[in-house]
Amino acid sequence: LMGHRFGDLDSIGSACGLAGAVRLMRKPAYVVVSRQSCLATQLIDRMEQFEDGPRFMEPREALGQITDNSLLIIVDTHNKDILESAELYQAARYVIVIDHHRKNVNFIENAVIFHHEPYASSASEMVTEIIQYFRLDTEISAAYADALLSGIMLDTKNFVSKAGVRTFEAAAYLRRLGAETSDVRKYFNTSLSDYQQRIKLMASAELYHGCAVASTNQMIED
């Protein structure tokens, strides 16, 4: 599973949640993420503490292990220009896309399944809906539910923006699985507004002599 190169809580949270469901189907699943540019390292560190947590893999390692039978699931983006690893996408024979952003001209056109729902609040909301249709012997653990809830809380600004009936139904399902908003808030190492500003700042960065450069006139806490 792979998201976009900024690796925010919705991207990593939805990938973790889906990986947890896939592992319950007794299939190997890996979340591909570059920690160097990831904005959700606290979530990753937390998930790695659990015995049944997902396995994380750097893009270079994943590129060395992908085969013709591998399935690459891309979450929280459909834009080829901002993938975590364009090389991994190009090497994948089978690709599934799960995204809620408005469709743009650089969309992935060779996906075997292109699940695009612009009215959903987040990729985590979409994944939460999807896994409820999986025929599993048991539910995902509370740790995975926390990961999915963190993505929903980020993209809805704590259920203030873009939250609809489906959003609250997804959140209620995650709460039944043991997700706790108090635990999820720990994944935001700054205030929610500052966290979102960091994401916007990274998204606006441009390459200059091999370095990513971005500017802002707002104060962001360290």
Short mmCIF file of C-alpha atoms in Angstrom, two decimals:
data_model
loop_
_atom_site.label_atom_id
_atom_site.label_comp_id
_atom_site.label_asym_id
_atom_site.label_seq_id
_atom_site.Cartn_x
_atom_site.Cartn_y
_atom_site.Cartn_z
CA LEU A 1 0.00 0.00 0.00
CA MET A 2 1.25 3.45 -0.87
CA GLY A 3 0.04 7.05 -0.54
CA HIS A 4 1.40 10.42 -1.60
CA ARG A 5 4.90 11.74 -0.93
CA PHE A 6 3.81 13.96 1.98
CA GLY A 7 2.62 11.03 4.09
CA ASP A 8 0.01 12.76 6.26
CA LEU A 9 -2.33 11.07 8.74
CA ASP A 10 -5.02 10.36 6.15
CA SER A 11 -2.56 8.80 3.72
CA ILE A 12 -0.77 6.66 6.33
CA GLY A 13 -3.89 6.02 8.41
CA SER A 14 -5.92 4.69 5.47
CA ALA A 15 -2.98 2.56 4.32
CA CYS A 16 -2.55 1.11 7.82
CA GLY A 17 -6.25 0.37 8.20
CA LEU A 18 -6.43 -1.42 4.87
CA ALA A 19 -3.20 -3.31 5.60
CA GLY A 20 -4.72 -4.54 8.86
CA ALA A 21 -7.77 -5.88 7.05
CA VAL A 22 -5.65 -7.53 4.35
CA ARG A 23 -3.49 -9.23 6.99
CA LEU A 24 -6.64 -10.69 8.57
CA MET A 25 -7.22 -12.35 5.18
CA ARG A 26 -3.83 -14.03 5.71
CA LYS A 27 -2.18 -12.09 2.93
CA PRO A 28 1.12 -10.21 3.36
CA ALA A 29 0.69 -6.44 3.33
CA TYR A 30 3.24 -3.64 3.54
CA VAL A 31 2.84 0.11 3.90
CA VAL A 32 5.38 1.82 1.66
CA VAL A 33 6.51 5.17 3.06
CA SER A 34 9.60 7.34 3.14
CA ARG A 35 10.05 8.37 6.76
CA GLN A 36 12.27 11.29 5.75
CA SER A 37 9.38 13.21 4.18
CA CYS A 38 6.53 11.71 6.21
CA LEU A 39 4.30 13.94 8.35
CA ALA A 40 2.84 11.01 10.31
CA THR A 41 5.94 9.50 11.93
CA GLN A 42 4.25 9.47 15.34
CA LEU A 43 1.52 7.24 13.93
CA ILE A 44 4.11 4.95 12.36
CA ASP A 45 6.09 4.72 15.61
CA ARG A 46 2.91 3.93 17.50
CA MET A 47 1.76 1.23 15.07
CA GLU A 48 5.16 -0.46 15.18
CA GLN A 49 4.73 -0.99 18.93
CA PHE A 50 1.88 -3.44 18.37
CA GLU A 51 2.62 -7.10 17.72
CA ASP A 52 -0.07 -7.26 15.03
CA GLY A 53 0.81 -3.86 13.61
CA PRO A 54 1.49 -3.28 9.89
CA ARG A 55 4.91 -3.69 8.36
CA PHE A 56 6.43 -0.52 6.96
CA MET A 57 8.85 -0.48 4.05
CA GLU A 58 10.93 2.20 2.38
CA PRO A 59 10.20 2.72 -1.36
CA ARG A 60 13.62 1.46 -2.40
CA GLU A 61 13.14 -1.79 -0.48
CA ALA A 62 9.66 -2.25 -1.92
CA LEU A 63 10.97 -1.70 -5.43
CA GLY A 64 13.40 -4.57 -4.90
CA GLN A 65 10.66 -6.95 -3.73
CA ILE A 66 7.78 -6.23 -6.10
CA THR A 67 6.84 -9.05 -8.49
CA ASP A 68 4.38 -9.59 -11.33
CA ASN A 69 1.93 -11.02 -8.77
CA SER A 70 2.09 -8.02 -6.44
CA LEU A 71 -0.88 -5.71 -6.03
CA LEU A 72 -0.15 -2.03 -5.41
CA ILE A 73 -2.95 -0.18 -3.63
CA ILE A 74 -2.63 3.61 -3.81
CA VAL A 75 -4.59 5.59 -1.23
CA ASP A 76 -5.35 9.29 -0.74
CA THR A 77 -4.16 10.34 -4.19
CA HIS A 78 -4.75 9.54 -7.83
CA ASN A 79 -2.16 12.02 -9.10
CA LYS A 80 0.87 10.35 -10.68
CA ASP A 81 3.00 13.43 -9.97
CA ILE A 82 2.83 13.21 -6.17
CA LEU A 83 3.07 9.48 -5.53
CA GLU A 84 5.34 8.28 -2.75
CA SER A 85 7.30 6.38 -5.40
CA ALA A 86 6.70 6.85 -9.11
CA GLU A 87 9.17 4.02 -9.77
CA LEU A 88 7.14 1.57 -7.68
CA TYR A 89 3.96 2.55 -9.50
CA GLN A 90 5.65 2.03 -12.88
CA ALA A 91 6.91 -1.39 -11.78
CA ALA A 92 3.51 -2.57 -10.55
CA ARG A 93 1.50 -4.79 -12.86
CA TYR A 94 -1.74 -4.47 -10.89
CA VAL A 95 -2.83 -1.16 -9.35
CA ILE A 96 -5.88 -0.13 -7.29
CA VAL A 97 -6.64 3.50 -6.47
CA ILE A 98 -8.73 4.67 -3.49
CA ASP A 99 -9.05 8.45 -3.31
CA HIS A 100 -11.42 11.29 -2.43
CA HIS A 101 -9.74 14.29 -4.07
CA ARG A 102 -11.17 15.99 -7.14
CA LYS A 103 -10.00 14.33 -10.32
CA ASN A 104 -7.17 16.04 -12.17
CA VAL A 105 -5.49 15.59 -15.54
CA ASN A 106 -2.58 13.55 -14.15
CA PHE A 107 -4.76 10.73 -12.87
CA ILE A 108 -3.67 7.09 -12.87
CA GLU A 109 -5.32 5.61 -15.96
CA ASN A 110 -4.22 1.96 -15.75
CA ALA A 111 -5.82 0.98 -12.43
CA VAL A 112 -7.74 -2.30 -12.39
CA ILE A 113 -10.03 -0.63 -9.82
CA PHE A 114 -10.34 3.16 -9.61
CA HIS A 115 -12.44 3.86 -6.51
CA HIS A 116 -12.93 7.62 -6.60
CA GLU A 117 -15.40 9.30 -4.25
CA PRO A 118 -14.97 13.10 -4.14
CA TYR A 119 -17.88 13.44 -1.71
CA ALA A 120 -16.10 11.38 0.95
CA SER A 121 -14.35 13.35 3.67
CA SER A 122 -11.14 11.34 3.48
CA ALA A 123 -9.46 8.22 2.20
CA SER A 124 -9.71 6.85 5.75
CA GLU A 125 -13.50 7.20 5.61
CA MET A 126 -13.55 5.30 2.31
CA VAL A 127 -11.33 2.52 3.66
CA THR A 128 -13.47 2.25 6.80
CA GLU A 129 -16.51 1.69 4.59
CA ILE A 130 -14.69 -0.83 2.39
CA ILE A 131 -13.38 -3.07 5.17
CA GLN A 132 -16.88 -3.51 6.57
CA TYR A 133 -17.66 -5.53 3.43
CA PHE A 134 -14.66 -7.81 3.86
CA ARG A 135 -15.54 -11.35 4.91
CA LEU A 136 -13.26 -11.53 7.93
CA ASP A 137 -13.35 -13.90 10.90
CA THR A 138 -12.65 -10.98 13.21
CA GLU A 139 -12.47 -7.18 13.14
CA ILE A 140 -9.34 -5.07 12.88
CA SER A 141 -7.82 -4.16 16.26
CA ALA A 142 -8.29 -0.85 18.08
CA ALA A 143 -4.83 0.30 16.94
CA TYR A 144 -5.88 0.13 13.28
CA ALA A 145 -9.18 1.81 14.14
CA ASP A 146 -7.20 4.65 15.76
CA ALA A 147 -5.13 5.03 12.59
CA LEU A 148 -8.24 5.34 10.43
CA LEU A 149 -9.91 7.75 12.86
CA SER A 150 -6.81 9.98 12.82
CA GLY A 151 -7.13 10.35 9.04
CA ILE A 152 -10.80 11.25 9.30
CA MET A 153 -10.16 13.77 12.09
CA LEU A 154 -7.39 15.43 10.08
CA ASP A 155 -9.32 15.88 6.85
CA THR A 156 -12.53 17.00 8.59
CA LYS A 157 -10.69 19.36 10.98
CA ASN A 158 -12.01 17.34 13.92
CA PHE A 159 -15.46 16.79 12.33
CA VAL A 160 -16.01 20.49 11.60
CA SER A 161 -15.46 20.52 7.81
CA LYS A 162 -16.64 18.10 5.10
CA ALA A 163 -18.15 15.73 7.68
CA GLY A 164 -21.39 14.13 6.52
CA VAL A 165 -23.62 11.28 7.63
CA ARG A 166 -21.22 8.73 6.18
CA THR A 167 -18.35 10.32 8.08
CA PHE A 168 -20.09 9.96 11.44
CA GLU A 169 -21.20 6.42 10.61
CA ALA A 170 -17.59 5.50 9.82
CA ALA A 171 -16.39 7.14 13.04
CA ALA A 172 -19.06 5.32 15.06
CA TYR A 173 -17.94 1.99 13.59
CA LEU A 174 -14.32 2.76 14.52
CA ARG A 175 -15.38 3.73 18.03
CA ARG A 176 -17.11 0.35 18.37
CA LEU A 177 -13.79 -1.26 17.45
CA GLY A 178 -12.10 0.61 20.28
CA ALA A 179 -10.81 3.80 18.65
CA GLU A 180 -10.42 6.68 21.11
CA THR A 181 -10.26 10.33 20.11
CA SER A 182 -8.03 11.08 23.10
CA ASP A 183 -5.48 8.57 21.80
CA VAL A 184 -5.75 9.86 18.24
CA ARG A 185 -5.01 13.45 19.28
CA LYS A 186 -1.57 12.29 20.40
CA TYR A 187 -0.67 11.77 16.73
CA PHE A 188 -0.87 15.52 16.20
CA ASN A 189 2.48 16.65 17.58
CA THR A 190 1.26 20.26 17.21
CA SER A 191 -2.19 21.79 17.04
CA LEU A 192 -4.44 20.53 14.26
CA SER A 193 -4.27 23.89 12.46
CA ASP A 194 -0.45 23.93 12.58
CA TYR A 195 -0.36 20.35 11.32
CA GLN A 196 -2.55 21.28 8.35
CA GLN A 197 -0.35 24.31 7.62
CA ARG A 198 2.68 22.03 7.46
CA ILE A 199 0.90 19.82 4.91
CA LYS A 200 -0.02 22.82 2.73
CA LEU A 201 3.54 24.14 2.97
CA MET A 202 5.07 20.83 1.87
CA ALA A 203 2.52 20.48 -0.94
CA SER A 204 3.55 23.88 -2.32
CA ALA A 205 7.27 23.06 -2.35
CA GLU A 206 9.20 23.23 -5.62
CA LEU A 207 12.51 21.63 -6.53
CA TYR A 208 15.51 23.94 -6.92
CA HIS A 209 18.94 22.40 -7.58
CA GLY A 210 17.78 19.14 -6.05
CA CYS A 211 16.31 20.78 -2.91
CA ALA A 212 12.66 21.26 -2.01
CA VAL A 213 11.91 24.94 -1.37
CA ALA A 214 8.70 26.42 0.03
CA SER A 215 7.79 29.74 1.64
CA THR A 216 5.12 30.97 4.02
CA ASN A 217 4.29 34.20 5.83
CA GLN A 218 2.69 32.38 8.76
CA MET A 219 4.31 31.31 12.00
CA ILE A 220 4.38 27.52 12.43
CA GLU A 221 5.44 26.08 15.77
CA ASP A 222 8.42 23.73 15.70
#
